[in-house]
PDB file of C-alpha atoms (C1' of nucleotides) in Angstrom:
ATOM      1  CA  MET A   1      89.766  89.643  96.939  1.00 51.00           C
ATOM      2  CA  ALA A   2      86.440  91.270  96.316  1.00 55.00           C
ATOM      3  CA  THR A   3      85.965  92.607  92.817  1.00 79.00           C
ATOM      4  CA  ASP A   4      85.104  96.068  94.116  1.00 92.00           C
ATOM      5  CA  HIS A   5      88.766  96.485  95.083  1.00 95.00           C
ATOM      6  CA  ILE A   6      91.957  96.629  93.115  1.00 96.00           C
ATOM      7  CA  ARG A   7      95.033  95.256  94.867  1.00 98.00           C
ATOM      8  CA  LEU A   8      98.443  96.730  94.030  1.00 98.00           C
ATOM      9  CA  CYS A   9     101.709  95.303  95.272  1.00 98.00           C
ATOM     10  CA  SER A  10     105.093  97.026  95.443  1.00 99.00           C
ATOM     11  CA  TRP A  11     108.066  94.749  96.037  1.00 99.00           C
ATOM     12  CA  ASN A  12     111.824  95.103  95.766  1.00 99.00           C
ATOM     13  CA  VAL A  13     112.550  91.495  94.850  1.00 98.00           C
ATOM     14  CA  ASN A  14     116.362  91.751  94.692  1.00 98.00           C
ATOM     15  CA  SER A  15     116.500  89.693  91.463  1.00 98.00           C
ATOM     16  CA  VAL A  16     113.262  88.547  89.863  1.00 98.00           C
ATOM     17  CA  ARG A  17     114.878  85.309  88.695  1.00 98.00           C
ATOM     18  CA  ALA A  18     116.306  84.374  92.084  1.00 98.00           C
ATOM     19  CA  ARG A  19     112.950  85.232  93.668  1.00 98.00           C
ATOM     20  CA  TRP A  20     110.721  83.404  91.179  1.00 98.00           C
ATOM     21  CA  PRO A  21     109.417  80.753  93.618  1.00 98.00           C
ATOM     22  CA  LEU A  22     108.438  83.525  96.032  1.00 98.00           C
ATOM     23  CA  VAL A  23     106.770  85.540  93.277  1.00 98.00           C
ATOM     24  CA  GLU A  24     104.612  82.477  92.647  1.00 98.00           C
ATOM     25  CA  LYS A  25     103.911  82.129  96.364  1.00 98.00           C
ATOM     26  CA  LEU A  26     102.972  85.790  96.691  1.00 98.00           C
ATOM     27  CA  VAL A  27     100.592  85.582  93.745  1.00 98.00           C
ATOM     28  CA  ALA A  28      99.009  82.337  94.953  1.00 98.00           C
ATOM     29  CA  GLU A  29      98.412  83.634  98.469  1.00 98.00           C
ATOM     30  CA  TRP A  30      97.699  87.333  97.950  1.00 98.00           C
ATOM     31  CA  ARG A  31      96.426  87.644  94.368  1.00 98.00           C
ATOM     32  CA  PRO A  32      97.533  91.195  93.546  1.00 98.00           C
ATOM     33  CA  ASP A  33      95.988  92.679  90.401  1.00 98.00           C
ATOM     34  CA  ILE A  34      99.111  94.701  89.656  1.00 98.00           C
ATOM     35  CA  LEU A  35     102.703  93.961  90.659  1.00 98.00           C
ATOM     36  CA  CYS A  36     105.262  96.767  90.740  1.00 98.00           C
ATOM     37  CA  LEU A  37     108.727  95.273  91.093  1.00 99.00           C
ATOM     38  CA  GLN A  38     112.072  96.901  91.767  1.00 98.00           C
ATOM     39  CA  GLU A  39     115.643  95.588  91.580  1.00 98.00           C
ATOM     40  CA  THR A  40     114.761  92.950  89.032  1.00 98.00           C
ATOM     41  CA  LYS A  41     118.487  92.732  88.156  1.00 98.00           C
ATOM     42  CA  VAL A  42     117.956  91.454  84.641  1.00 98.00           C
ATOM     43  CA  ALA A  43     118.160  92.894  81.136  1.00 98.00           C
ATOM     44  CA  ALA A  44     114.708  93.524  79.671  1.00 97.00           C
ATOM     45  CA  GLU A  45     115.140  90.879  76.966  1.00 98.00           C
ATOM     46  CA  LEU A  46     115.842  88.221  79.614  1.00 98.00           C
ATOM     47  CA  PHE A  47     112.912  89.184  81.869  1.00 98.00           C
ATOM     48  CA  PRO A  48     110.625  86.161  82.504  1.00 98.00           C
ATOM     49  CA  ARG A  49     107.685  87.600  80.563  1.00 98.00           C
ATOM     50  CA  ASP A  50     106.154  84.246  79.629  1.00 98.00           C
ATOM     51  CA  ALA A  51     106.231  83.048  83.220  1.00 98.00           C
ATOM     52  CA  PHE A  52     104.369  86.167  84.390  1.00 98.00           C
ATOM     53  CA  ALA A  53     101.835  85.798  81.578  1.00 98.00           C
ATOM     54  CA  ALA A  54     101.244  82.203  82.670  1.00 98.00           C
ATOM     55  CA  LEU A  55     100.688  83.455  86.225  1.00 98.00           C
ATOM     56  CA  GLY A  56      97.911  85.719  84.974  1.00 98.00           C
ATOM     57  CA  TYR A  57      99.800  88.949  84.215  1.00 98.00           C
ATOM     58  CA  PRO A  58      99.723  89.394  80.431  1.00 98.00           C
ATOM     59  CA  HIS A  59     100.060  93.182  80.543  1.00 98.00           C
ATOM     60  CA  GLN A  60     103.704  94.000  81.160  1.00 98.00           C
ATOM     61  CA  LEU A  61     106.081  96.917  81.204  1.00 97.00           C
ATOM     62  CA  VAL A  62     109.719  96.078  81.747  1.00 97.00           C
ATOM     63  CA  ARG A  63     112.934  98.049  82.029  1.00 97.00           C
ATOM     64  CA  GLY A  64     116.151  96.405  82.961  1.00 97.00           C
ATOM     65  CA  MET A  65     119.900  96.236  82.726  1.00 97.00           C
ATOM     66  CA  LYS A  66     122.423  93.508  83.276  1.00 97.00           C
ATOM     67  CA  GLY A  67     122.950  92.776  86.944  1.00 96.00           C
ATOM     68  CA  TYR A  68     121.650  95.997  88.491  1.00 97.00           C
ATOM     69  CA  ASN A  69     118.475  97.997  89.102  1.00 98.00           C
ATOM     70  CA  GLY A  70     115.489  97.228  86.885  1.00 98.00           C
ATOM     71  CA  VAL A  71     111.755  97.853  87.335  1.00 98.00           C
ATOM     72  CA  ALA A  72     108.637  96.180  86.014  1.00 98.00           C
ATOM     73  CA  ILE A  73     104.856  96.561  86.125  1.00 98.00           C
ATOM     74  CA  LEU A  74     102.917  93.313  85.677  1.00 98.00           C
ATOM     75  CA  SER A  75      99.162  93.576  85.448  1.00 98.00           C
ATOM     76  CA  ARG A  76      95.976  91.582  85.052  1.00 98.00           C
ATOM     77  CA  LEU A  77      94.394  94.803  83.736  1.00 96.00           C
ATOM     78  CA  PRO A  78      95.307  96.464  80.452  1.00 97.00           C
ATOM     79  CA  LEU A  79      98.019  99.108  80.653  1.00 96.00           C
ATOM     80  CA  ALA A  80      98.254 102.063  78.318  1.00 88.00           C
ATOM     81  CA  ALA A  81     100.603 104.914  77.604  1.00 73.00           C
ATOM     82  CA  ALA A  82     103.774 103.628  79.139  1.00 85.00           C
ATOM     83  CA  ALA A  83     106.352 106.174  80.155  1.00 88.00           C
ATOM     84  CA  ALA A  84     109.880 105.689  81.364  1.00 90.00           C
ATOM     85  CA  HIS A  85     111.701 108.771  82.589  1.00 90.00           C
ATOM     86  CA  SER A  86     115.453 108.942  82.746  1.00 93.00           C
ATOM     87  CA  TRP A  87     116.441 110.635  85.998  1.00 95.00           C
ATOM     88  CA  CYS A  88     119.695 112.505  86.470  1.00 96.00           C
ATOM     89  CA  GLY A  89     120.424 111.916  82.806  1.00 94.00           C
ATOM     90  CA  ALA A  90     121.048 108.206  83.356  1.00 93.00           C
ATOM     91  CA  ASP A  91     119.293 105.402  81.533  1.00 91.00           C
ATOM     92  CA  ASP A  92     119.546 103.129  84.532  1.00 94.00           C
ATOM     93  CA  ALA A  93     116.083 101.525  84.695  1.00 97.00           C
ATOM     94  CA  ARG A  94     114.789 103.139  87.877  1.00 98.00           C
ATOM     95  CA  HIS A  95     111.328 104.286  86.769  1.00 98.00           C
ATOM     96  CA  LEU A  96     108.285 103.123  84.842  1.00 97.00           C
ATOM     97  CA  ALA A  97     104.808 104.572  84.529  1.00 97.00           C
ATOM     98  CA  ALA A  98     101.617 103.061  83.169  1.00 97.00           C
ATOM     99  CA  ARG A  99      98.167 104.456  82.625  1.00 96.00           C
ATOM    100  CA  LEU A 100      95.508 102.285  84.262  1.00 94.00           C
ATOM    101  CA  PRO A 101      92.098 101.656  82.676  1.00 91.00           C
ATOM    102  CA  SER A 102      90.574 104.499  84.701  1.00 90.00           C
ATOM    103  CA  GLY A 103      93.128 106.945  83.325  1.00 92.00           C
ATOM    104  CA  ILE A 104      95.132 107.162  86.542  1.00 95.00           C
ATOM    105  CA  MET A 105      98.918 107.093  86.075  1.00 97.00           C
ATOM    106  CA  LEU A 106     100.840 104.581  88.164  1.00 98.00           C
ATOM    107  CA  HIS A 107     104.515 105.398  88.787  1.00 98.00           C
ATOM    108  CA  ASN A 108     106.987 102.765  89.935  1.00 98.00           C
ATOM    109  CA  PHE A 109     110.334 104.035  91.316  1.00 98.00           C
ATOM    110  CA  TYR A 110     113.613 102.566  92.418  1.00 98.00           C
ATOM    111  CA  VAL A 111     115.516 105.428  94.059  1.00 98.00           C
ATOM    112  CA  PRO A 112     119.312 104.965  94.289  1.00 98.00           C
ATOM    113  CA  ALA A 113     120.441 103.428  97.572  1.00 98.00           C
ATOM    114  CA  GLY A 114     123.210 105.986  97.933  1.00 98.00           C
ATOM    115  CA  GLY A 115     126.236 104.021  99.104  1.00 98.00           C
ATOM    116  CA  ASP A 116     127.593 104.021 102.633  1.00 97.00           C
ATOM    117  CA  ILE A 117     129.028 107.496 103.263  1.00 97.00           C
ATOM    118  CA  PRO A 118     126.373 110.197 103.856  1.00 98.00           C
ATOM    119  CA  ASP A 119     128.427 112.979 102.296  1.00 98.00           C
ATOM    120  CA  PRO A 120     127.763 114.083  98.706  1.00 98.00           C
ATOM    121  CA  GLU A 121     131.284 115.530  98.424  1.00 97.00           C
ATOM    122  CA  ALA A 122     132.968 112.273  99.372  1.00 97.00           C
ATOM    123  CA  ASN A 123     130.446 109.839  97.910  1.00 97.00           C
ATOM    124  CA  PRO A 124     129.144 110.228  94.341  1.00 97.00           C
ATOM    125  CA  ARG A 125     126.435 107.630  95.016  1.00 98.00           C
ATOM    126  CA  PHE A 126     125.006 109.765  97.798  1.00 98.00           C
ATOM    127  CA  ALA A 127     125.200 112.851  95.573  1.00 98.00           C
ATOM    128  CA  HIS A 128     123.286 110.909  92.894  1.00 98.00           C
ATOM    129  CA  LYS A 129     120.614 109.918  95.408  1.00 98.00           C
ATOM    130  CA  LEU A 130     120.115 113.523  96.566  1.00 98.00           C
ATOM    131  CA  ALA A 131     119.993 114.759  92.967  1.00 98.00           C
ATOM    132  CA  PHE A 132     117.484 112.044  92.088  1.00 98.00           C
ATOM    133  CA  LEU A 133     115.236 113.119  94.965  1.00 98.00           C
ATOM    134  CA  ASP A 134     115.600 116.769  93.919  1.00 98.00           C
ATOM    135  CA  GLU A 135     114.466 115.856  90.405  1.00 98.00           C
ATOM    136  CA  MET A 136     111.501 113.979  91.838  1.00 98.00           C
ATOM    137  CA  ILE A 137     110.550 117.064  93.870  1.00 98.00           C
ATOM    138  CA  ALA A 138     110.643 119.248  90.744  1.00 98.00           C
ATOM    139  CA  TRP A 139     108.583 116.633  88.877  1.00 98.00           C
ATOM    140  CA  ALA A 140     105.991 116.499  91.680  1.00 98.00           C
ATOM    141  CA  GLU A 141     105.675 120.282  91.711  1.00 98.00           C
ATOM    142  CA  ARG A 142     104.690 120.152  88.046  1.00 98.00           C
ATOM    143  CA  LEU A 143     102.259 117.246  88.437  1.00 97.00           C
ATOM    144  CA  ARG A 144      98.764 118.258  87.394  1.00 95.00           C
ATOM    145  CA  GLU A 145      97.105 114.837  87.187  1.00 95.00           C
ATOM    146  CA  PRO A 146      96.221 112.339  89.906  1.00 96.00           C
ATOM    147  CA  VAL A 147      98.785 109.571  90.306  1.00 97.00           C
ATOM    148  CA  VAL A 148      99.672 106.531  92.342  1.00 98.00           C
ATOM    149  CA  LEU A 149     103.370 106.478  93.277  1.00 98.00           C
ATOM    150  CA  VAL A 150     104.951 103.297  94.583  1.00 98.00           C
ATOM    151  CA  GLY A 151     108.375 101.873  95.001  1.00 98.00           C
ATOM    152  CA  ASP A 152     111.594 101.466  96.897  1.00 99.00           C
ATOM    153  CA  LEU A 153     112.351 105.101  97.703  1.00 99.00           C
ATOM    154  CA  ASN A 154     115.311 104.012  99.845  1.00 98.00           C
ATOM    155  CA  VAL A 155     114.465 106.597 102.527  1.00 98.00           C
ATOM    156  CA  ALA A 156     112.817 105.928 105.883  1.00 98.00           C
ATOM    157  CA  PRO A 157     111.325 109.375 106.527  1.00 98.00           C
ATOM    158  CA  HIS A 158     110.045 109.337 110.113  1.00 98.00           C
ATOM    159  CA  PRO A 159     111.687 108.381 113.416  1.00 98.00           C
ATOM    160  CA  GLU A 160     109.192 105.512 113.724  1.00 98.00           C
ATOM    161  CA  ASP A 161     110.229 104.222 110.302  1.00 98.00           C
ATOM    162  CA  VAL A 162     113.540 102.923 111.672  1.00 98.00           C
ATOM    163  CA  TRP A 163     114.479 100.727 114.603  1.00 98.00           C
ATOM    164  CA  SER A 164     116.540 103.536 116.165  1.00 98.00           C
ATOM    165  CA  HIS A 165     116.186 107.127 115.058  1.00 98.00           C
ATOM    166  CA  LYS A 166     119.259 108.163 117.016  1.00 98.00           C
ATOM    167  CA  ALA A 167     121.473 105.359 115.738  1.00 98.00           C
ATOM    168  CA  LEU A 168     120.498 105.939 112.108  1.00 98.00           C
ATOM    169  CA  LEU A 169     120.696 109.737 111.889  1.00 98.00           C
ATOM    170  CA  ASP A 170     124.065 109.421 110.150  1.00 98.00           C
ATOM    171  CA  VAL A 171     123.235 106.221 108.269  1.00 98.00           C
ATOM    172  CA  VAL A 172     122.300 106.524 104.611  1.00 98.00           C
ATOM    173  CA  SER A 173     118.492 106.084 104.291  1.00 98.00           C
ATOM    174  CA  HIS A 174     117.633 108.145 107.396  1.00 98.00           C
ATOM    175  CA  THR A 175     119.908 111.206 107.326  1.00 98.00           C
ATOM    176  CA  PRO A 176     118.244 114.629 107.570  1.00 98.00           C
ATOM    177  CA  GLN A 177     119.405 115.361 104.005  1.00 98.00           C
ATOM    178  CA  GLU A 178     117.308 112.437 102.781  1.00 98.00           C
ATOM    179  CA  THR A 179     114.331 112.583 105.133  1.00 98.00           C
ATOM    180  CA  GLU A 180     113.854 116.319 104.538  1.00 98.00           C
ATOM    181  CA  ARG A 181     113.878 115.709 100.788  1.00 98.00           C
ATOM    182  CA  LEU A 182     111.402 112.851 101.019  1.00 98.00           C
ATOM    183  CA  LEU A 183     109.007 114.963 103.073  1.00 98.00           C
ATOM    184  CA  ARG A 184     109.442 117.854 100.610  1.00 98.00           C
ATOM    185  CA  LEU A 185     108.619 115.435  97.809  1.00 98.00           C
ATOM    186  CA  GLN A 186     105.479 114.448  99.690  1.00 98.00           C
ATOM    187  CA  GLU A 187     104.501 118.079 100.236  1.00 98.00           C
ATOM    188  CA  ALA A 188     105.234 119.079  96.641  1.00 98.00           C
ATOM    189  CA  HIS A 189     102.107 117.279  95.436  1.00 98.00           C
ATOM    190  CA  ASP A 190     100.386 116.898  98.802  1.00 98.00           C
ATOM    191  CA  PHE A 191     100.872 113.130  98.445  1.00 98.00           C
ATOM    192  CA  VAL A 192      99.023 110.857 100.863  1.00 98.00           C
ATOM    193  CA  ASP A 193     101.251 108.217 102.464  1.00 98.00           C
ATOM    194  CA  LEU A 194      98.781 105.324 102.278  1.00 98.00           C
ATOM    195  CA  VAL A 195     100.919 102.974 104.354  1.00 98.00           C
ATOM    196  CA  ARG A 196     101.006 105.365 107.290  1.00 98.00           C
ATOM    197  CA  ALA A 197      97.339 106.259 106.750  1.00 98.00           C
ATOM    198  CA  CYS A 198      96.544 102.624 107.580  1.00 98.00           C
ATOM    199  CA  HIS A 199      99.327 102.071 110.125  1.00 98.00           C
ATOM    200  CA  PRO A 200      99.754 105.464 111.766  1.00 98.00           C
ATOM    201  CA  ARG A 201     102.691 106.635 113.797  1.00 98.00           C
ATOM    202  CA  PRO A 202     103.936 106.270 116.450  1.00 98.00           C
ATOM    203  CA  ALA A 203     103.730 102.545 115.737  1.00 98.00           C
ATOM    204  CA  LYS A 204     107.014 101.255 114.368  1.00 98.00           C
ATOM    205  CA  LEU A 205     106.768  99.926 110.826  1.00 98.00           C
ATOM    206  CA  TYR A 206     109.466  98.480 108.567  1.00 98.00           C
ATOM    207  CA  THR A 207     109.619  96.987 105.078  1.00 98.00           C
ATOM    208  CA  TRP A 208     113.342  96.066 104.939  1.00 98.00           C
ATOM    209  CA  TRP A 209     115.677  94.090 107.159  1.00 98.00           C
ATOM    210  CA  SER A 210     119.377  93.604 106.381  1.00 98.00           C
ATOM    211  CA  TYR A 211     120.584  90.233 105.179  1.00 98.00           C
ATOM    212  CA  ARG A 212     123.525  90.667 107.536  1.00 97.00           C
ATOM    213  CA  ALA A 213     121.653  90.302 110.790  1.00 97.00           C
ATOM    214  CA  ARG A 214     122.164  87.021 112.617  1.00 96.00           C
ATOM    215  CA  ASP A 215     118.437  86.877 113.340  1.00 97.00           C
ATOM    216  CA  TRP A 216     116.465  89.553 111.520  1.00 98.00           C
ATOM    217  CA  ALA A 217     113.250  88.899 113.467  1.00 98.00           C
ATOM    218  CA  ALA A 218     114.850  88.806 116.905  1.00 98.00           C
ATOM    219  CA  SER A 219     116.939  91.948 116.433  1.00 97.00           C
ATOM    220  CA  ASP A 220     114.193  93.562 114.302  1.00 98.00           C
ATOM    221  CA  ARG A 221     116.489  96.321 113.106  1.00 98.00           C
ATOM    222  CA  GLY A 222     114.294  97.292 110.182  1.00 98.00           C
ATOM    223  CA  ARG A 223     113.651 100.371 108.093  1.00 98.00           C
ATOM    224  CA  ARG A 224     110.566 101.519 106.127  1.00 98.00           C
ATOM    225  CA  LEU A 225     112.052 102.102 102.674  1.00 98.00           C
ATOM    226  CA  ASP A 226     109.138 100.994 100.486  1.00 99.00           C
ATOM    227  CA  HIS A 227     106.213 103.329  99.959  1.00 98.00           C
ATOM    228  CA  ILE A 228     102.778 103.700  98.401  1.00 98.00           C
ATOM    229  CA  TRP A 229     101.540 107.247  97.927  1.00 98.00           C
ATOM    230  CA  THR A 230      98.625 108.794  96.050  1.00 98.00           C
ATOM    231  CA  SER A 231      97.475 112.199  95.002  1.00 98.00           C
ATOM    232  CA  PRO A 232      95.116 113.694  97.596  1.00 97.00           C
ATOM    233  CA  ALA A 233      92.058 113.113  95.389  1.00 94.00           C
ATOM    234  CA  LEU A 234      92.759 109.353  95.481  1.00 96.00           C
ATOM    235  CA  GLY A 235      93.208 109.157  99.234  1.00 92.00           C
ATOM    236  CA  ALA A 236      89.531 108.301  99.624  1.00 94.00           C
ATOM    237  CA  ALA A 237      90.072 105.180  97.511  1.00 96.00           C
ATOM    238  CA  LEU A 238      92.181 103.585 100.241  1.00 96.00           C
ATOM    239  CA  ALA A 239      90.664 100.426 101.722  1.00 96.00           C
ATOM    240  CA  ASP A 240      93.617  98.628 103.328  1.00 98.00           C
ATOM    241  CA  VAL A 241      97.412  98.293 103.391  1.00 98.00           C
ATOM    242  CA  ILE A 242      99.251  95.082 104.202  1.00 98.00           C
ATOM    243  CA  VAL A 243     102.992  95.131 104.937  1.00 98.00           C
ATOM    244  CA  LEU A 244     103.852  91.482 104.454  1.00 98.00           C
ATOM    245  CA  ARG A 245     106.406  91.090 107.241  1.00 98.00           C
ATOM    246  CA  GLU A 246     106.070  87.312 107.102  1.00 98.00           C
ATOM    247  CA  ALA A 247     107.668  87.344 103.648  1.00 98.00           C
ATOM    248  CA  ARG A 248     111.034  88.226 105.227  1.00 98.00           C
ATOM    249  CA  GLY A 249     110.894  84.779 106.840  1.00 98.00           C
ATOM    250  CA  TRP A 250     110.207  82.883 103.602  1.00 98.00           C
ATOM    251  CA  ALA A 251     112.922  80.608 102.205  1.00 98.00           C
ATOM    252  CA  ARG A 252     115.574  82.540 100.242  1.00 98.00           C
ATOM    253  CA  PRO A 253     113.824  85.861 100.859  1.00 98.00           C
ATOM    254  CA  SER A 254     114.342  89.326  99.475  1.00 98.00           C
ATOM    255  CA  ASP A 255     115.607  91.770 102.076  1.00 98.00           C
ATOM    256  CA  HIS A 256     112.475  93.849 101.284  1.00 98.00           C
ATOM    257  CA  VAL A 257     108.930  92.594 101.872  1.00 98.00           C
ATOM    258  CA  PRO A 258     105.912  93.179  99.610  1.00 99.00           C
ATOM    259  CA  VAL A 259     103.631  96.094 100.442  1.00 99.00           C
ATOM    260  CA  LEU A 260     100.032  95.597  99.306  1.00 98.00           C
ATOM    261  CA  VAL A 261      97.295  98.181  99.001  1.00 98.00           C
ATOM    262  CA  ASP A 262      93.609  97.628  98.312  1.00 98.00           C
ATOM    263  CA  LEU A 263      91.881 100.520  96.572  1.00 97.00           C
ATOM    264  CA  HIS A 264      88.155 100.971  96.018  1.00 95.00           C
ATOM    265  CA  ARG A 265      87.691 100.388  92.319  1.00 90.00           C
ATOM    266  CA  ASP A 266      84.821 102.855  91.883  1.00 82.00           C
ATOM    267  CA  ALA A 267      86.698 105.574  93.757  1.00 75.00           C
ATOM    268  CA  CYS A 268      89.636 105.706  91.425  1.00 69.00           C
ATOM    269  CA  LEU A 269      90.690 102.934  89.178  1.00 59.00           C
ATOM    270  CA  GLY A 270      87.673 101.652  87.309  1.00 55.00           C
TER     271      GLY A 270
ATOM    272  C1'  DA B   1     133.971  99.390 116.248  1.00 87.91           C
ATOM    273  C1'  DT B   2     133.487  95.947 113.019  1.00 87.91           C
ATOM    274  C1'  DG B   3     131.561  92.669 110.032  1.00 87.91           C
ATOM    275  C1'  DG B   4     128.038  90.398 109.018  1.00 87.91           C
ATOM    276  C1'  DT B   5     124.761  88.218 103.694  1.00 87.91           C
ATOM    277  C1'  DA B   6     122.896  88.136  99.039  1.00 87.91           C
ATOM    278  C1'  DG B   7     122.927  88.475  93.768  1.00 87.91           C
ATOM    279  C1'  DC B   8     125.235  88.759  89.466  1.00 87.91           C
ATOM    280  C1'  DG B   9     128.535  86.392  87.115  1.00 87.91           C
ATOM    281  C1'  DA B  10     132.607  84.540  87.462  1.00 87.91           C
ATOM    282  C1'  DA B  11     136.170  89.233  90.441  1.00 87.91           C
ATOM    283  C1'  DG B  12     134.428  92.826  92.345  1.00 87.91           C
ATOM    284  C1'  DC B  13     130.647  95.818  92.663  1.00 87.91           C
ATOM    285  C1'  DT B  14     126.289  97.061  94.668  1.00 87.91           C
ATOM    286  C1'  DA B  15     123.054  96.788  98.115  1.00 87.91           C
TER     287       DA B  15
END
DNA sequence: ATGGTAGCGAAGCTA
């Protein structure tokens, strides 16, 4: 990794403790400067802070709860001015923000998955997901500073972001209620979808494959749930995006793969 | 159409 770039990684690890050997593998092979994790599934006081410091990430922001959710930002670079919003009035460890040395705010989100039934009347989890996205839209409309937004947004917005648009129209993660909200969120701040900027449609692109498939690679029934966006002014900083599909084939994998972005240091992050 | 797997934590919930 050339020093004129900064490499960020967003990864839903589905338990940071269960995934520790793969965290080490990711760091050894891909050397991200900043790791944004989701679904760490551990209370903040039990988060493996020392292990991350030993890996080269002494600057840490951690939110967590027992067994569910949880987000963390682990960094080689100093972090300032941490912020942790509570969305929908719940203190459920789904968001963290850190100010990078350049002054840019980095936001790490874990949007609710939403349960199985795509009806907010019948399914409170789906109602929570829609309300969470609505709050994000209102937040983005008020944003007046450049940001980097990453995370598991649990929505695959475009037809090419799922293995079958038709089959998933009534499946939570790709319903019109969700995809319209995600695109409104994008428009609210004129966010640039860096992943699609590097890997444009109509190419299919996924970041998640169900654990329940007999052969995830052969059936390839994936969805693009994990995202890296920036404010328009930071779009020019984009150098490259890597969706680490191979990580789904690692031993004891997460069902999500890491998404890496290289940003020109001088263009944004200092 | 259904059920399939993984993690937490020690049964059932969540994804």
